[in-house]
Amino acid sequence: LAKTTQPISMDSYEGQEVNITCSHNNIATNDYITWYQQFPSQGPRFIIQGYKTKVTNEVASLFIPADRKSSTLSLPRVSLSDTAVYYCLVGDGYGGATNKLIFGTGTLLAVQP
Amino acid sequence: DGGITQSPKYLFRKEGQNVTLSCEQNLNHDAMYWYRQDPGQGLRLIYYSQIVNDFQKGDIAEGYSVSREKKESFPLTVTSAQKNPTAFYLCASSIAKTHEQFFGPGTRLTVL
């Protein structure tokens, strides 16, 4: 499974747009990119998943360049409640032999008033 | 309400004792997973199961055991062979072959 690299921490202020970039140089052809959010003492929550270009849902956007060696999670107008750890993962896509996920240490986003 | 439940929320055990953590889901998901999380760290996969009566070791299976006799249940036993069992344990489930995993609330195990 591809290894990912993301910043250990980021700071932001309420109302700002936050972009968290993840590097995955060894991503395989059939790998999907998935982002999770985790609050302290809770299980992670799925945010968004994509394969290429741009994906948008009600909470975030995911930008993936053509070479797919990186991806950027974009959170519009963050609030204090967005303070959490964000994990970027890549793994076997649909039809793969397994759907194991490897969680790294993630990015701690701290939103200040 | 559909979801995934874990019990108990907090668990204390003495060294040398085995303990079983419960995980139940009513989402009709085929795949289930157990993770361990230590303070300030990401999740590490202990065991996973993609179908009833079948399961595979994850990255840190030593000292743990599981069973998958029913689709909705995937209990984890932490044995006395696990050298450092104090951690936060998370169970998850998913539709087979997708990466959208649904997590339970977790069980915090402390060995005294």
CSV table of N, CA, C and O in Angstrom, one decimal, chain A:
chain,number,residue,atom,x,y,z
A,1,LEU,N,0.8,-1.2,0.0
A,1,LEU,CA,0.0,0.0,0.0
A,1,LEU,C,0.9,1.2,0.0
A,1,LEU,O,1.9,1.3,0.6
A,2,ALA,N,0.4,2.3,-0.7
A,2,ALA,CA,1.2,3.5,-0.8
A,2,ALA,C,1.4,4.2,0.5
A,2,ALA,O,0.4,4.3,1.3
A,3,LYS,N,2.5,4.8,0.7
A,3,LYS,CA,2.8,5.5,1.9
A,3,LYS,C,2.4,7.0,1.7
A,3,LYS,O,2.6,7.5,0.6
A,4,THR,N,1.9,7.6,2.7
A,4,THR,CA,1.5,9.0,2.5
A,4,THR,C,2.3,9.9,3.5
A,4,THR,O,2.7,9.5,4.5
A,5,THR,N,2.5,11.2,3.1
A,5,THR,CA,3.1,12.1,3.9
A,5,THR,C,2.3,13.4,4.0
A,5,THR,O,1.9,13.9,2.9
A,6,GLN,N,2.0,13.9,5.2
A,6,GLN,CA,1.2,15.1,5.4
A,6,GLN,C,1.8,15.9,6.5
A,6,GLN,O,2.5,15.3,7.4
A,7,PRO,N,1.5,17.2,6.6
A,7,PRO,CA,2.1,18.0,7.7
A,7,PRO,C,1.6,17.5,9.0
A,7,PRO,O,0.4,17.0,9.1
A,8,ILE,N,2.4,17.6,10.0
A,8,ILE,CA,2.0,17.2,11.4
A,8,ILE,C,0.9,18.0,11.9
A,8,ILE,O,0.0,17.5,12.6
A,9,SER,N,1.0,19.3,11.7
A,9,SER,CA,0.0,20.2,12.2
A,9,SER,C,-0.2,21.5,11.4
A,9,SER,O,0.7,21.8,10.6
A,10,MET,N,-1.4,22.1,11.5
A,10,MET,CA,-1.7,23.4,10.8
A,10,MET,C,-2.5,24.2,11.7
A,10,MET,O,-3.3,23.7,12.5
A,11,ASP,N,-2.4,25.5,11.6
A,11,ASP,CA,-3.2,26.5,12.3
A,11,ASP,C,-4.0,27.3,11.4
A,11,ASP,O,-3.6,27.6,10.3
A,12,SER,N,-5.2,27.6,11.8
A,12,SER,CA,-6.1,28.5,11.0
A,12,SER,C,-7.0,29.3,11.9
A,12,SER,O,-7.0,29.1,13.1
A,13,TYR,N,-7.7,30.2,11.3
A,13,TYR,CA,-8.7,31.0,12.0
A,13,TYR,C,-10.1,30.7,11.5
A,13,TYR,O,-10.3,30.3,10.3
A,14,GLU,N,-11.1,31.0,12.3
A,14,GLU,CA,-12.5,30.8,11.9
A,14,GLU,C,-12.8,31.5,10.6
A,14,GLU,O,-12.4,32.7,10.5
A,15,GLY,N,-13.5,30.9,9.8
A,15,GLY,CA,-13.9,31.6,8.5
A,15,GLY,C,-13.0,31.4,7.4
A,15,GLY,O,-13.3,31.8,6.2
A,16,GLN,N,-11.8,31.0,7.6
A,16,GLN,CA,-10.8,30.8,6.6
A,16,GLN,C,-11.0,29.5,5.8
A,16,GLN,O,-11.6,28.5,6.4
A,17,GLU,N,-10.5,29.4,4.6
A,17,GLU,CA,-10.4,28.2,3.9
A,17,GLU,C,-9.1,27.5,4.2
A,17,GLU,O,-8.0,28.1,4.3
A,18,VAL,N,-9.1,26.2,4.5
A,18,VAL,CA,-7.9,25.4,4.9
A,18,VAL,C,-7.7,24.4,3.8
A,18,VAL,O,-8.6,23.7,3.4
A,19,ASN,N,-6.4,24.3,3.4
A,19,ASN,CA,-6.0,23.3,2.4
A,19,ASN,C,-4.9,22.4,3.1
A,19,ASN,O,-3.9,22.9,3.5
A,20,ILE,N,-5.2,21.1,3.1
A,20,ILE,CA,-4.2,20.2,3.7
A,20,ILE,C,-3.7,19.3,2.5
A,20,ILE,O,-4.5,18.6,1.9
A,21,THR,N,-2.4,19.3,2.3
A,21,THR,CA,-1.9,18.6,1.2
A,21,THR,C,-1.3,17.3,1.7
A,21,THR,O,-0.6,17.2,2.7
A,22,CYS,N,-1.4,16.2,0.9
A,22,CYS,CA,-0.9,14.9,1.2
A,22,CYS,C,-0.1,14.4,0.0
A,22,CYS,O,-0.5,14.6,-1.2
A,23,SER,N,1.1,13.9,0.3
A,23,SER,CA,2.0,13.4,-0.8
A,23,SER,C,1.9,11.9,-0.8
A,23,SER,O,2.0,11.2,0.3
A,24,HIS,N,1.7,11.3,-2.0
A,24,HIS,CA,1.7,9.8,-2.1
A,24,HIS,C,2.4,9.5,-3.4
A,24,HIS,O,1.7,9.1,-4.4
A,25,ASN,N,3.7,9.5,-3.4
A,25,ASN,CA,4.4,9.4,-4.6
A,25,ASN,C,4.3,8.0,-5.3
A,25,ASN,O,4.5,7.8,-6.5
A,26,ASN,N,4.1,7.0,-4.5
A,26,ASN,CA,4.0,5.6,-5.0
A,26,ASN,C,2.6,5.1,-5.2
A,26,ASN,O,2.4,3.9,-5.1
A,27,ILE,N,1.7,5.9,-5.4
A,27,ILE,CA,0.3,5.5,-5.6
A,27,ILE,C,0.2,4.6,-6.8
A,27,ILE,O,0.8,4.8,-7.8
A,28,ALA,N,-0.6,3.5,-6.6
A,28,ALA,CA,-0.8,2.6,-7.7
A,28,ALA,C,-2.0,3.0,-8.6
A,28,ALA,O,-2.8,3.8,-8.2
A,29,THR,N,-2.0,2.4,-9.7
A,29,THR,CA,-3.0,2.7,-10.7
A,29,THR,C,-4.5,2.6,-10.2
A,29,THR,O,-5.3,3.4,-10.5
A,30,ASN,N,-4.7,1.6,-9.4
A,30,ASN,CA,-6.1,1.4,-9.0
A,30,ASN,C,-6.3,1.8,-7.5
A,30,ASN,O,-7.3,1.5,-6.9
A,31,ASP,N,-5.4,2.6,-7.0
A,31,ASP,CA,-5.6,3.2,-5.6
A,31,ASP,C,-6.6,4.4,-5.6
A,31,ASP,O,-6.5,5.2,-6.5
A,32,TYR,N,-7.4,4.4,-4.6
A,32,TYR,CA,-8.2,5.6,-4.4
A,32,TYR,C,-7.6,6.4,-3.2
A,32,TYR,O,-6.9,5.9,-2.4
A,33,ILE,N,-7.9,7.7,-3.1
A,33,ILE,CA,-7.5,8.6,-2.1
A,33,ILE,C,-8.7,8.9,-1.2
A,33,ILE,O,-9.7,9.3,-1.7
A,34,THR,N,-8.5,8.7,0.1
A,34,THR,CA,-9.6,8.8,1.1
A,34,THR,C,-9.1,9.7,2.2
A,34,THR,O,-8.0,9.6,2.7
A,35,TRP,N,-10.0,10.6,2.7
A,35,TRP,CA,-9.7,11.4,3.9
A,35,TRP,C,-10.7,11.1,5.0
A,35,TRP,O,-11.9,11.0,4.8
A,36,TYR,N,-10.1,11.1,6.2
A,36,TYR,CA,-10.9,10.9,7.4
A,36,TYR,C,-10.6,12.0,8.4
A,36,TYR,O,-9.6,12.6,8.4
A,37,GLN,N,-11.6,12.3,9.3
A,37,GLN,CA,-11.5,13.3,10.3
A,37,GLN,C,-11.7,12.5,11.7
A,37,GLN,O,-12.5,11.7,11.8
A,38,GLN,N,-10.8,12.9,12.7
A,38,GLN,CA,-11.0,12.3,14.0
A,38,GLN,C,-10.9,13.3,15.1
A,38,GLN,O,-9.9,14.1,15.2
A,39,PHE,N,-11.9,13.3,16.0
A,39,PHE,CA,-11.9,14.1,17.2
A,39,PHE,C,-11.3,13.2,18.3
A,39,PHE,O,-11.4,12.0,18.3
A,40,PRO,N,-10.8,13.9,19.4
A,40,PRO,CA,-10.2,13.1,20.5
A,40,PRO,C,-11.2,12.1,21.1
A,40,PRO,O,-12.4,12.4,21.3
A,41,SER,N,-10.7,10.9,21.3
A,41,SER,CA,-11.5,9.8,22.0
A,41,SER,C,-12.7,9.4,21.2
A,41,SER,O,-13.7,8.9,21.7
A,42,GLN,N,-12.7,9.6,19.9
A,42,GLN,CA,-13.7,9.1,19.0
A,42,GLN,C,-13.1,8.4,17.8
A,42,GLN,O,-11.9,8.5,17.5
A,43,GLY,N,-13.9,7.6,17.1
A,43,GLY,CA,-13.5,6.9,15.9
A,43,GLY,C,-13.4,7.9,14.8
A,43,GLY,O,-14.1,8.9,14.7
A,44,PRO,N,-12.5,7.7,13.8
A,44,PRO,CA,-12.5,8.5,12.6
A,44,PRO,C,-13.8,8.5,11.8
A,44,PRO,O,-14.6,7.5,11.9
A,45,ARG,N,-14.0,9.6,11.1
A,45,ARG,CA,-15.2,9.7,10.3
A,45,ARG,C,-14.8,10.0,8.9
A,45,ARG,O,-14.0,10.9,8.6
A,46,PHE,N,-15.4,9.3,7.9
A,46,PHE,CA,-15.1,9.4,6.5
A,46,PHE,C,-15.5,10.8,6.1
A,46,PHE,O,-16.6,11.3,6.4
A,47,ILE,N,-14.6,11.5,5.3
A,47,ILE,CA,-15.0,12.8,4.8
A,47,ILE,C,-15.2,12.8,3.3
A,47,ILE,O,-16.3,13.2,2.8
A,48,ILE,N,-14.3,12.2,2.6
A,48,ILE,CA,-14.4,12.3,1.1
A,48,ILE,C,-13.4,11.3,0.5
A,48,ILE,O,-12.4,10.9,1.1
A,49,GLN,N,-13.7,10.9,-0.7
A,49,GLN,CA,-12.8,10.0,-1.5
A,49,GLN,C,-12.8,10.4,-2.9
A,49,GLN,O,-13.8,10.8,-3.5
A,50,GLY,N,-11.6,10.1,-3.6
A,50,GLY,CA,-11.6,10.5,-5.0
A,50,GLY,C,-10.5,9.7,-5.7
A,50,GLY,O,-9.6,9.0,-5.1
A,51,TYR,N,-10.6,9.7,-7.0
A,51,TYR,CA,-9.6,9.0,-7.8
A,51,TYR,C,-8.7,10.0,-8.6
A,51,TYR,O,-7.5,9.8,-8.7
A,52,LYS,N,-9.4,10.9,-9.3
A,52,LYS,CA,-8.7,11.9,-10.0
A,52,LYS,C,-9.5,13.2,-10.1
A,52,LYS,O,-10.7,13.2,-9.8
A,53,THR,N,-8.9,14.3,-10.6
A,53,THR,CA,-9.4,15.6,-10.7
A,53,THR,C,-10.0,16.1,-9.4
A,53,THR,O,-9.3,16.3,-8.5
A,54,LYS,N,-11.3,16.5,-9.4
A,54,LYS,CA,-11.9,17.1,-8.3
A,54,LYS,C,-13.2,16.4,-7.8
A,54,LYS,O,-14.0,16.0,-8.7
A,55,VAL,N,-13.3,16.3,-6.5
A,55,VAL,CA,-14.5,15.7,-6.0
A,55,VAL,C,-15.0,16.7,-4.9
A,55,VAL,O,-14.2,17.3,-4.1
A,56,THR,N,-16.3,17.0,-4.8
A,56,THR,CA,-16.8,17.9,-3.9
A,56,THR,C,-18.1,17.3,-3.2
A,56,THR,O,-18.9,16.7,-3.9
A,57,ASN,N,-18.2,17.4,-1.9
A,57,ASN,CA,-19.4,17.1,-1.2
A,57,ASN,C,-19.8,18.2,-0.3
A,57,ASN,O,-19.3,19.3,-0.4
A,58,GLU,N,-20.7,17.9,0.6
A,58,GLU,CA,-21.3,19.0,1.4
A,58,GLU,C,-20.3,19.6,2.5
A,58,GLU,O,-20.6,20.6,3.0
A,59,VAL,N,-19.2,18.9,2.7
A,59,VAL,CA,-18.3,19.3,3.8
A,59,VAL,C,-16.9,19.7,3.2
A,59,VAL,O,-16.2,20.5,3.9
A,60,ALA,N,-16.5,19.2,2.1
A,60,ALA,CA,-15.1,19.4,1.6
A,60,ALA,C,-15.0,19.2,0.1
A,60,ALA,O,-15.9,18.7,-0.5
A,61,SER,N,-13.8,19.6,-0.4
A,61,SER,CA,-13.4,19.3,-1.7
A,61,SER,C,-12.1,18.6,-1.7
A,61,SER,O,-11.3,18.8,-0.8
A,62,LEU,N,-11.9,17.8,-2.7
A,62,LEU,CA,-10.6,17.0,-2.8
A,62,LEU,C,-10.1,17.3,-4.2
A,62,LEU,O,-10.8,17.0,-5.2
A,63,PHE,N,-8.9,17.8,-4.3
A,63,PHE,CA,-8.2,18.1,-5.6
A,63,PHE,C,-7.1,17.1,-5.8
A,63,PHE,O,-6.2,17.0,-4.9
A,64,ILE,N,-7.1,16.5,-7.0
A,64,ILE,CA,-6.1,15.5,-7.3
A,64,ILE,C,-5.5,15.9,-8.7
A,64,ILE,O,-6.2,15.9,-9.7
A,65,PRO,N,-4.2,16.2,-8.7
A,65,PRO,CA,-3.6,16.5,-10.0
A,65,PRO,C,-3.5,15.3,-10.9
A,65,PRO,O,-3.7,14.2,-10.5
A,66,ALA,N,-3.2,15.5,-12.2
A,66,ALA,CA,-3.1,14.5,-13.2
A,66,ALA,C,-2.2,13.3,-12.8
A,66,ALA,O,-2.5,12.2,-13.1
A,67,ASP,N,-1.0,13.7,-12.2
A,67,ASP,CA,-0.1,12.6,-11.9
A,67,ASP,C,-0.5,11.8,-10.6
A,67,ASP,O,0.1,10.8,-10.3
A,68,ARG,N,-1.4,12.3,-9.9
A,68,ARG,CA,-2.0,11.7,-8.7
A,68,ARG,C,-0.9,11.4,-7.6
A,68,ARG,O,-1.2,10.6,-6.7
A,69,LYS,N,0.2,12.1,-7.6
A,69,LYS,CA,1.2,11.9,-6.6
A,69,LYS,C,1.0,12.7,-5.4
A,69,LYS,O,1.7,12.6,-4.4
A,70,SER,N,-0.1,13.5,-5.4
A,70,SER,CA,-0.4,14.3,-4.2
A,70,SER,C,-2.0,14.6,-4.3
A,70,SER,O,-2.6,14.3,-5.3
A,71,SER,N,-2.5,15.0,-3.2
A,71,SER,CA,-3.9,15.4,-3.2
A,71,SER,C,-4.1,16.5,-2.1
A,71,SER,O,-3.2,16.6,-1.2
A,72,THR,N,-5.1,17.3,-2.3
A,72,THR,CA,-5.3,18.4,-1.3
A,72,THR,C,-6.8,18.4,-0.9
A,72,THR,O,-7.7,18.4,-1.7
A,73,LEU,N,-6.9,18.3,0.4
A,73,LEU,CA,-8.3,18.4,1.1
A,73,LEU,C,-8.5,19.9,1.3
A,73,LEU,O,-7.7,20.5,2.0
A,74,SER,N,-9.6,20.4,0.9
A,74,SER,CA,-10.0,21.8,1.1
A,74,SER,C,-11.2,21.9,1.9
A,74,SER,O,-12.3,21.3,1.6
A,75,LEU,N,-11.1,22.6,3.1
A,75,LEU,CA,-12.2,22.8,4.0
A,75,LEU,C,-12.6,24.3,3.9
A,75,LEU,O,-11.9,25.1,4.3
A,76,PRO,N,-13.8,24.6,3.4
A,76,PRO,CA,-14.2,26.0,3.2
A,76,PRO,C,-14.7,26.6,4.6
A,76,PRO,O,-15.4,25.9,5.3
A,77,ARG,N,-14.3,27.8,4.9
A,77,ARG,CA,-14.8,28.5,6.0
A,77,ARG,C,-14.8,27.7,7.3
A,77,ARG,O,-15.9,27.3,7.8
A,78,VAL,N,-13.7,27.3,7.8
A,78,VAL,CA,-13.6,26.4,8.9
A,78,VAL,C,-14.2,27.1,10.2
A,78,VAL,O,-14.2,28.4,10.3
A,79,SER,N,-14.6,26.3,11.1
A,79,SER,CA,-15.1,26.8,12.4
A,79,SER,C,-14.3,26.1,13.5
A,79,SER,O,-13.5,25.2,13.2
A,80,LEU,N,-14.5,26.5,14.7
A,80,LEU,CA,-13.8,25.9,15.9
A,80,LEU,C,-14.1,24.4,15.9
A,80,LEU,O,-13.2,23.6,16.3
A,81,SER,N,-15.2,24.0,15.5
A,81,SER,CA,-15.6,22.5,15.6
A,81,SER,C,-14.8,21.7,14.5
A,81,SER,O,-14.9,20.5,14.5
A,82,ASP,N,-14.1,22.3,13.6
A,82,ASP,CA,-13.3,21.6,12.7
A,82,ASP,C,-11.9,21.2,13.2
A,82,ASP,O,-11.2,20.6,12.5
A,83,THR,N,-11.6,21.7,14.4
A,83,THR,CA,-10.4,21.3,15.1
A,83,THR,C,-10.4,19.8,15.3
A,83,THR,O,-11.2,19.3,16.0
A,84,ALA,N,-9.4,19.1,14.6
A,84,ALA,CA,-9.4,17.7,14.6
A,84,ALA,C,-8.1,17.2,13.9
A,84,ALA,O,-7.4,18.0,13.4
A,85,VAL,N,-7.9,15.9,13.9
A,85,VAL,CA,-6.9,15.3,13.2
A,85,VAL,C,-7.4,14.8,11.8
A,85,VAL,O,-8.5,14.2,11.8
A,86,TYR,N,-6.8,15.1,10.7
A,86,TYR,CA,-7.2,14.7,9.4
A,86,TYR,C,-6.2,13.7,8.8
A,86,TYR,O,-5.0,14.0,8.8
A,87,TYR,N,-6.7,12.6,8.4
A,87,TYR,CA,-5.9,11.5,7.8
A,87,TYR,C,-6.1,11.4,6.3
A,87,TYR,O,-7.2,11.4,5.9
A,88,CYS,N,-5.0,11.2,5.6
A,88,CYS,CA,-5.0,11.0,4.2
A,88,CYS,C,-4.6,9.5,4.0
A,88,CYS,O,-3.6,9.1,4.6
A,89,LEU,N,-5.3,8.8,3.3
A,89,LEU,CA,-5.0,7.3,3.0
A,89,LEU,C,-5.2,7.0,1.6
A,89,LEU,O,-6.0,7.6,0.9
A,90,VAL,N,-4.3,6.1,1.1
A,90,VAL,CA,-4.5,5.5,-0.2
A,90,VAL,C,-4.6,4.0,-0.1
A,90,VAL,O,-4.0,3.4,0.8
A,91,GLY,N,-5.3,3.4,-0.9
A,91,GLY,CA,-5.4,1.9,-0.8
A,91,GLY,C,-6.1,1.3,-2.0
A,91,GLY,O,-6.5,2.0,-2.9
A,92,ASP,N,-6.1,0.0,-2.0
A,92,ASP,CA,-6.7,-0.7,-3.2
A,92,ASP,C,-8.0,-0.2,-3.5
A,92,ASP,O,-8.9,0.0,-2.7
A,93,GLY,N,-8.2,0.1,-4.8
A,93,GLY,CA,-9.5,0.6,-5.2
A,93,GLY,C,-10.5,-0.5,-5.4
A,93,GLY,O,-10.3,-1.7,-5.0
A,94,TYR,N,-11.7,-0.2,-5.9
A,94,TYR,CA,-12.7,-1.2,-6.1
A,94,TYR,C,-12.2,-2.3,-6.9
A,94,TYR,O,-11.6,-2.1,-7.9
A,95,GLY,N,-12.5,-3.5,-6.5
A,95,GLY,CA,-12.1,-4.7,-7.2
A,95,GLY,C,-10.7,-5.2,-6.8
A,95,GLY,O,-10.3,-6.2,-7.2
A,96,GLY,N,-10.1,-4.5,-5.8
A,96,GLY,CA,-8.8,-4.9,-5.3
A,96,GLY,C,-9.0,-6.1,-4.4
A,96,GLY,O,-10.1,-6.5,-4.0
A,97,ALA,N,-7.9,-6.7,-4.1
A,97,ALA,CA,-8.0,-8.0,-3.3
A,97,ALA,C,-8.3,-7.7,-1.8
A,97,ALA,O,-8.8,-8.5,-1.1
A,98,THR,N,-8.1,-6.5,-1.4
A,98,THR,CA,-8.4,-6.2,0.0
A,98,THR,C,-8.7,-4.7,0.2
A,98,THR,O,-8.4,-3.9,-0.7
A,99,ASN,N,-9.4,-4.4,1.2
A,99,ASN,CA,-9.7,-3.0,1.4
A,99,ASN,C,-9.1,-2.5,2.7
A,99,ASN,O,-9.6,-1.8,3.5
A,100,LYS,N,-7.8,-3.0,3.0
A,100,LYS,CA,-7.1,-2.6,4.1
A,100,LYS,C,-6.8,-1.1,3.9
A,100,LYS,O,-6.5,-0.6,2.8
A,101,LEU,N,-6.8,-0.4,5.1
A,101,LEU,CA,-6.3,1.0,5.1
A,101,LEU,C,-5.2,1.2,6.0
A,101,LEU,O,-5.1,0.5,7.0
A,102,ILE,N,-4.2,2.0,5.7
A,102,ILE,CA,-3.1,2.4,6.6
A,102,ILE,C,-3.2,3.8,7.0
A,102,ILE,O,-3.2,4.7,6.2
A,103,PHE,N,-3.4,4.0,8.3
A,103,PHE,CA,-3.5,5.4,8.9
A,103,PHE,C,-2.2,5.8,9.3
A,103,PHE,O,-1.5,5.1,10.1
A,104,GLY,N,-1.7,7.0,8.9
A,104,GLY,CA,-0.5,7.6,9.4
A,104,GLY,C,-0.8,8.4,10.6
A,104,GLY,O,-1.8,8.1,11.3
A,105,THR,N,0.0,9.3,11.0
A,105,THR,CA,-0.2,10.1,12.2
A,105,THR,C,-1.1,11.3,11.9
A,105,THR,O,-1.6,11.9,12.8
A,106,GLY,N,-1.4,11.6,10.7
A,106,GLY,CA,-2.4,12.6,10.3
A,106,GLY,C,-1.9,14.0,10.5
A,106,GLY,O,-0.8,14.3,10.9
A,107,THR,N,-2.8,15.0,10.2
A,107,THR,CA,-2.5,16.4,10.4
A,107,THR,C,-3.5,17.0,11.5
A,107,THR,O,-4.7,16.9,11.3
A,108,LEU,N,-2.9,17.5,12.5
A,108,LEU,CA,-3.7,18.2,13.5
A,108,LEU,C,-4.0,19.6,13.1
A,108,LEU,O,-3.1,20.4,13.0
A,109,LEU,N,-5.3,19.8,12.8
A,109,LEU,CA,-5.7,21.2,12.4
A,109,LEU,C,-6.3,21.9,13.7
A,109,LEU,O,-7.2,21.4,14.3
A,110,ALA,N,-5.7,23.0,14.0
A,110,ALA,CA,-6.2,23.8,15.1
A,110,ALA,C,-6.8,25.1,14.6
A,110,ALA,O,-6.1,25.9,14.0
A,111,VAL,N,-8.1,25.3,14.8
A,111,VAL,CA,-8.8,26.5,14.4
A,111,VAL,C,-9.0,27.4,15.6
A,111,VAL,O,-9.5,27.0,16.6
A,112,GLN,N,-8.6,28.6,15.4
A,112,GLN,CA,-8.6,29.6,16.5
A,112,GLN,C,-9.7,30.6,16.2
A,112,GLN,O,-10.0,30.9,15.0
A,113,PRO,N,-10.3,31.2,17.2
A,113,PRO,CA,-11.3,32.3,17.0
A,113,PRO,C,-10.7,33.5,16.4
A,113,PRO,O,-9.6,33.8,16.5
